[in-house]
Amino acid sequence: MRRVLILGGTAEARDLAARLADVPGLRVVSSLAGRVADPRLPAGEVRIGGFGGPAGLAAWLRDQRIDRVVDATHPFAERMSASAADASRLTGVPLLALRRPGWVEEDGDDWRRVPSLVAAVAALPDGARAFLTTGRRSIPMFAARTGVWFLARSVDPPEGPVPSNVRVLLSRGPYTLDGERALIREHRLDVLVTKDSGGALTRPKLTAARQARIPVVMIDRPPVPGGVETAGDAATAARWAQG
């Protein structure tokens, strides 16, 4: 019996779990961080919650006799990816990072690439009405930016009180182009702030921004930890997981 751990929470992780769920001689466990109140569950066995850092993950891999690990977390889950790389080195369990390709700028786009959330806050002009799609945890950082109004979209509500310059929109993708156009128009948004997450589920906001001729502050994704093999799609990762 080969044992595979999928560090999940993304559409690619669910795709991978579905591909491996019924493979004879394979036990697949998908692990979710538990940060979303009502997560979309993948096929097969699921565990929810953290491991307690690299040492805790390494101990779990040994205890469960895991043969391979696929890090299919969000491209911006930097801490979890680092823990997976450290645990792989501690245990010798092979690790693959499944990362969907980032978005590519098209004709008519006006992207301003920045390296971090802090740089994205600084890139916003005074008086802007910003469409913020960087996750609920980043909302307080942007809300502290005076002179800017935010429509902040997230799956779950932010913790604590919401400042007067922020309106929170609770919503889960996939999103439609018509819907994104309507948000830009109705809220008179003049800049989009997003992470370079890639994928099709949330790409319509980029098309809507291009059509509305508003700029996009695009936050570059962090690099995959050094020495970790990568795959760009679930089919490739499934072949790797099966050896």
Short mmCIF file of C-alpha atoms in Angstrom, two decimals:
data_model
loop_
_atom_site.label_atom_id
_atom_site.label_comp_id
_atom_site.label_asym_id
_atom_site.label_seq_id
_atom_site.Cartn_x
_atom_site.Cartn_y
_atom_site.Cartn_z
CA MET A 1 0.00 0.00 0.00
CA ARG A 2 1.46 3.32 -1.09
CA ARG A 3 0.44 6.29 1.07
CA VAL A 4 0.12 9.79 -0.34
CA LEU A 5 -0.57 13.02 1.54
CA ILE A 6 -2.10 15.92 -0.39
CA LEU A 7 -1.77 19.32 1.27
CA GLY A 8 -4.90 20.79 -0.22
CA GLY A 9 -7.51 23.51 -0.26
CA THR A 10 -7.32 24.36 -3.96
CA ALA A 11 -9.21 23.22 -7.06
CA GLU A 12 -6.03 21.46 -8.22
CA ALA A 13 -5.84 19.55 -4.94
CA ARG A 14 -9.45 18.37 -5.35
CA ASP A 15 -8.74 17.37 -8.94
CA LEU A 16 -5.70 15.39 -7.81
CA ALA A 17 -7.62 13.65 -5.00
CA ALA A 18 -10.36 12.65 -7.44
CA ARG A 19 -7.78 11.17 -9.83
CA LEU A 20 -6.15 9.11 -7.07
CA ALA A 21 -9.15 8.17 -4.91
CA ASP A 22 -9.94 4.88 -6.65
CA VAL A 23 -6.44 3.78 -7.62
CA PRO A 24 -5.85 0.23 -6.28
CA GLY A 25 -3.11 -0.05 -3.69
CA LEU A 26 -3.12 3.66 -2.93
CA ARG A 27 -4.19 5.38 0.27
CA VAL A 28 -4.73 9.11 -0.25
CA VAL A 29 -5.22 11.61 2.58
CA SER A 30 -6.08 15.24 1.84
CA SER A 31 -5.21 17.73 4.56
CA LEU A 32 -7.03 21.07 4.88
CA ALA A 33 -5.81 23.88 7.11
CA GLY A 34 -9.30 24.58 8.48
CA ARG A 35 -9.22 28.33 7.84
CA VAL A 36 -12.41 28.30 5.75
CA ALA A 37 -15.64 27.72 7.67
CA ASP A 38 -17.32 25.59 4.99
CA PRO A 39 -14.57 24.17 2.74
CA ARG A 40 -15.16 22.22 -0.44
CA LEU A 41 -14.14 18.69 0.49
CA PRO A 42 -12.13 16.52 -1.87
CA ALA A 43 -12.79 12.88 -2.65
CA GLY A 44 -11.47 10.29 -0.23
CA GLU A 45 -10.01 10.59 3.24
CA VAL A 46 -9.75 14.10 4.71
CA ARG A 47 -8.06 15.55 7.79
CA ILE A 48 -8.61 19.14 8.93
CA GLY A 49 -6.23 21.21 11.02
CA GLY A 50 -2.57 22.10 11.28
CA PHE A 51 0.37 19.82 12.04
CA GLY A 52 2.30 22.04 14.42
CA GLY A 53 5.06 23.24 12.12
CA PRO A 54 7.71 21.27 10.23
CA ALA A 55 8.55 19.00 13.16
CA GLY A 56 4.89 18.14 13.71
CA LEU A 57 4.37 17.39 10.04
CA ALA A 58 7.51 15.26 9.96
CA ALA A 59 6.27 13.26 12.96
CA TRP A 60 2.88 12.76 11.27
CA LEU A 61 4.53 11.55 8.05
CA ARG A 62 6.54 9.00 9.99
CA ASP A 63 3.59 7.88 12.10
CA GLN A 64 1.34 7.41 9.08
CA ARG A 65 4.16 5.90 6.98
CA ILE A 66 3.56 8.38 4.17
CA ASP A 67 5.48 7.60 0.97
CA ARG A 68 4.93 10.83 -0.98
CA VAL A 69 3.64 14.35 -0.32
CA VAL A 70 2.04 16.72 -2.82
CA ASP A 71 1.92 20.36 -1.75
CA ALA A 72 -1.20 21.54 -3.60
CA THR A 73 -1.87 24.51 -1.32
CA HIS A 74 -2.60 28.02 -2.57
CA PRO A 75 0.37 29.60 -4.40
CA PHE A 76 0.54 32.19 -1.60
CA ALA A 77 0.48 29.66 1.30
CA GLU A 78 4.16 30.39 1.84
CA ARG A 79 4.39 29.15 5.43
CA MET A 80 2.77 25.78 4.70
CA SER A 81 4.98 25.23 1.66
CA ALA A 82 8.09 25.99 3.72
CA SER A 83 6.95 23.55 6.42
CA ALA A 84 6.36 20.85 3.81
CA ALA A 85 9.85 21.36 2.36
CA ASP A 86 11.44 21.21 5.82
CA ALA A 87 9.46 18.07 6.76
CA SER A 88 10.49 16.42 3.50
CA ARG A 89 14.15 17.07 4.30
CA LEU A 90 13.72 15.78 7.86
CA THR A 91 12.06 12.53 6.81
CA GLY A 92 13.34 11.89 3.31
CA VAL A 93 9.76 11.64 2.02
CA PRO A 94 9.65 12.92 -1.59
CA LEU A 95 7.77 16.19 -2.08
CA LEU A 96 6.14 17.67 -5.18
CA ALA A 97 4.72 21.19 -5.38
CA LEU A 98 1.58 21.37 -7.56
CA ARG A 99 1.32 24.96 -8.78
CA ARG A 100 -1.10 26.19 -11.42
CA PRO A 101 0.53 28.67 -13.82
CA GLY A 102 0.30 32.34 -12.98
CA TRP A 103 -1.71 34.78 -15.05
CA VAL A 104 -0.25 36.34 -18.20
CA GLU A 105 -0.83 39.96 -19.12
CA GLU A 106 -2.80 40.48 -22.35
CA ASP A 107 -3.10 43.34 -24.81
CA GLY A 108 -5.01 46.18 -23.19
CA ASP A 109 -4.13 45.19 -19.62
CA ASP A 110 -2.62 47.78 -17.29
CA TRP A 111 -0.86 45.78 -14.60
CA ARG A 112 1.42 47.24 -11.95
CA ARG A 113 3.36 44.30 -10.49
CA VAL A 114 4.47 44.56 -6.87
CA PRO A 115 6.41 42.09 -4.69
CA SER A 116 4.24 42.12 -1.56
CA LEU A 117 1.05 43.20 0.18
CA VAL A 118 2.91 46.11 1.75
CA ALA A 119 4.00 47.29 -1.69
CA ALA A 120 0.42 46.91 -2.96
CA VAL A 121 -0.87 49.22 -0.21
CA ALA A 122 1.74 51.82 -1.13
CA ALA A 123 0.89 51.57 -4.84
CA LEU A 124 -2.70 52.77 -4.35
CA PRO A 125 -3.31 56.44 -5.20
CA ASP A 126 -5.16 58.78 -2.85
CA GLY A 127 -8.88 58.89 -3.54
CA ALA A 128 -8.96 55.44 -5.16
CA ARG A 129 -11.96 53.11 -4.99
CA ALA A 130 -10.30 49.70 -4.91
CA PHE A 131 -11.62 46.22 -5.57
CA LEU A 132 -9.67 44.17 -3.01
CA THR A 133 -9.44 40.41 -3.68
CA THR A 134 -6.43 39.41 -1.58
CA GLY A 135 -8.21 37.50 1.20
CA ARG A 136 -9.77 38.42 4.52
CA ARG A 137 -6.50 38.37 6.47
CA SER A 138 -5.10 41.22 4.41
CA ILE A 139 -8.11 43.51 4.92
CA PRO A 140 -6.80 45.26 8.09
CA MET A 141 -3.52 46.10 6.34
CA PHE A 142 -5.31 47.80 3.44
CA ALA A 143 -7.97 49.40 5.63
CA ALA A 144 -5.25 51.33 7.42
CA ARG A 145 -4.56 53.15 4.15
CA THR A 146 -6.31 56.46 4.57
CA GLY A 147 -7.93 58.17 1.61
CA VAL A 148 -8.84 54.92 -0.16
CA TRP A 149 -12.22 53.12 -0.19
CA PHE A 150 -12.29 49.32 -0.54
CA LEU A 151 -14.77 46.73 -1.75
CA ALA A 152 -13.16 43.68 -0.12
CA ARG A 153 -14.33 40.28 -1.33
CA SER A 154 -13.68 37.15 0.72
CA VAL A 155 -15.17 33.73 1.38
CA ASP A 156 -15.45 34.25 5.15
CA PRO A 157 -15.89 37.50 7.11
CA PRO A 158 -12.81 39.22 8.53
CA GLU A 159 -12.12 39.04 12.24
CA GLY A 160 -12.94 42.11 14.29
CA PRO A 161 -14.77 45.31 13.34
CA VAL A 162 -14.76 46.52 9.74
CA PRO A 163 -13.50 50.11 9.25
CA SER A 164 -15.76 52.68 7.61
CA ASN A 165 -13.65 52.77 4.43
CA VAL A 166 -14.24 49.06 3.76
CA ARG A 167 -17.30 47.25 2.49
CA VAL A 168 -17.01 43.46 2.75
CA LEU A 169 -18.59 41.28 0.09
CA LEU A 170 -18.87 37.61 1.13
CA SER A 171 -18.71 35.47 -1.97
CA ARG A 172 -17.12 32.30 -3.30
CA GLY A 173 -16.05 31.67 -6.91
CA PRO A 174 -16.22 30.81 -9.68
CA TYR A 175 -17.19 34.29 -10.86
CA THR A 176 -18.72 35.43 -14.14
CA LEU A 177 -17.59 38.23 -16.40
CA ASP A 178 -21.02 39.86 -16.26
CA GLY A 179 -20.94 39.77 -12.48
CA GLU A 180 -17.48 41.32 -12.27
CA ARG A 181 -18.44 44.05 -14.73
CA ALA A 182 -21.49 44.85 -12.60
CA LEU A 183 -19.41 45.17 -9.42
CA ILE A 184 -16.97 47.56 -11.08
CA ARG A 185 -19.79 49.66 -12.48
CA GLU A 186 -22.07 49.73 -9.42
CA HIS A 187 -19.32 50.56 -6.93
CA ARG A 188 -17.45 52.92 -9.28
CA LEU A 189 -14.24 50.97 -8.77
CA ASP A 190 -11.13 52.39 -10.39
CA VAL A 191 -8.39 49.90 -9.42
CA LEU A 192 -8.21 46.14 -8.82
CA VAL A 193 -5.85 44.66 -6.22
CA THR A 194 -5.19 40.94 -6.52
CA LYS A 195 -2.61 38.22 -6.03
CA ASP A 196 -1.17 36.34 -9.00
CA SER A 197 -3.04 33.19 -7.99
CA GLY A 198 -3.63 31.93 -11.53
CA GLY A 199 -6.46 29.67 -12.60
CA ALA A 200 -9.79 30.17 -14.30
CA LEU A 201 -12.12 30.49 -11.28
CA THR A 202 -11.28 34.14 -10.59
CA ARG A 203 -9.81 35.28 -13.90
CA PRO A 204 -12.99 37.13 -15.05
CA LYS A 205 -12.09 40.04 -12.75
CA LEU A 206 -8.97 40.63 -14.86
CA THR A 207 -10.99 40.67 -18.07
CA ALA A 208 -13.52 43.03 -16.51
CA ALA A 209 -10.74 45.36 -15.37
CA ARG A 210 -9.25 45.41 -18.87
CA GLN A 211 -12.61 46.18 -20.44
CA ALA A 212 -13.26 48.94 -17.89
CA ARG A 213 -9.75 50.28 -18.52
CA ILE A 214 -8.80 50.30 -14.85
CA PRO A 215 -5.33 49.34 -13.60
CA VAL A 216 -4.53 46.13 -11.73
CA VAL A 217 -2.11 46.04 -8.81
CA MET A 218 -0.78 42.48 -9.23
CA ILE A 219 1.07 40.94 -6.29
CA ASP A 220 3.74 38.48 -7.42
CA ARG A 221 3.58 35.00 -5.93
CA PRO A 222 6.38 33.77 -3.65
CA PRO A 223 8.83 31.23 -5.10
CA VAL A 224 8.56 27.51 -4.45
CA PRO A 225 11.07 26.47 -1.75
CA GLY A 226 14.46 25.63 -3.20
CA GLY A 227 15.07 22.09 -4.35
CA VAL A 228 11.38 21.13 -4.53
CA GLU A 229 10.17 19.51 -7.75
CA THR A 230 7.11 21.17 -9.32
CA ALA A 231 4.17 20.20 -11.54
CA GLY A 232 1.78 22.53 -13.32
CA ASP A 233 -1.34 20.35 -13.39
CA ALA A 234 -3.09 17.56 -11.49
CA ALA A 235 -2.53 14.95 -14.20
CA THR A 236 1.25 15.31 -13.92
CA ALA A 237 1.07 15.26 -10.12
CA ALA A 238 -1.08 12.11 -10.21
CA ARG A 239 1.52 10.28 -12.28
CA TRP A 240 4.25 11.39 -9.87
CA ALA A 241 2.23 10.28 -6.83
CA GLN A 242 1.82 6.80 -8.30
CA GLY A 243 5.51 6.56 -9.08
#
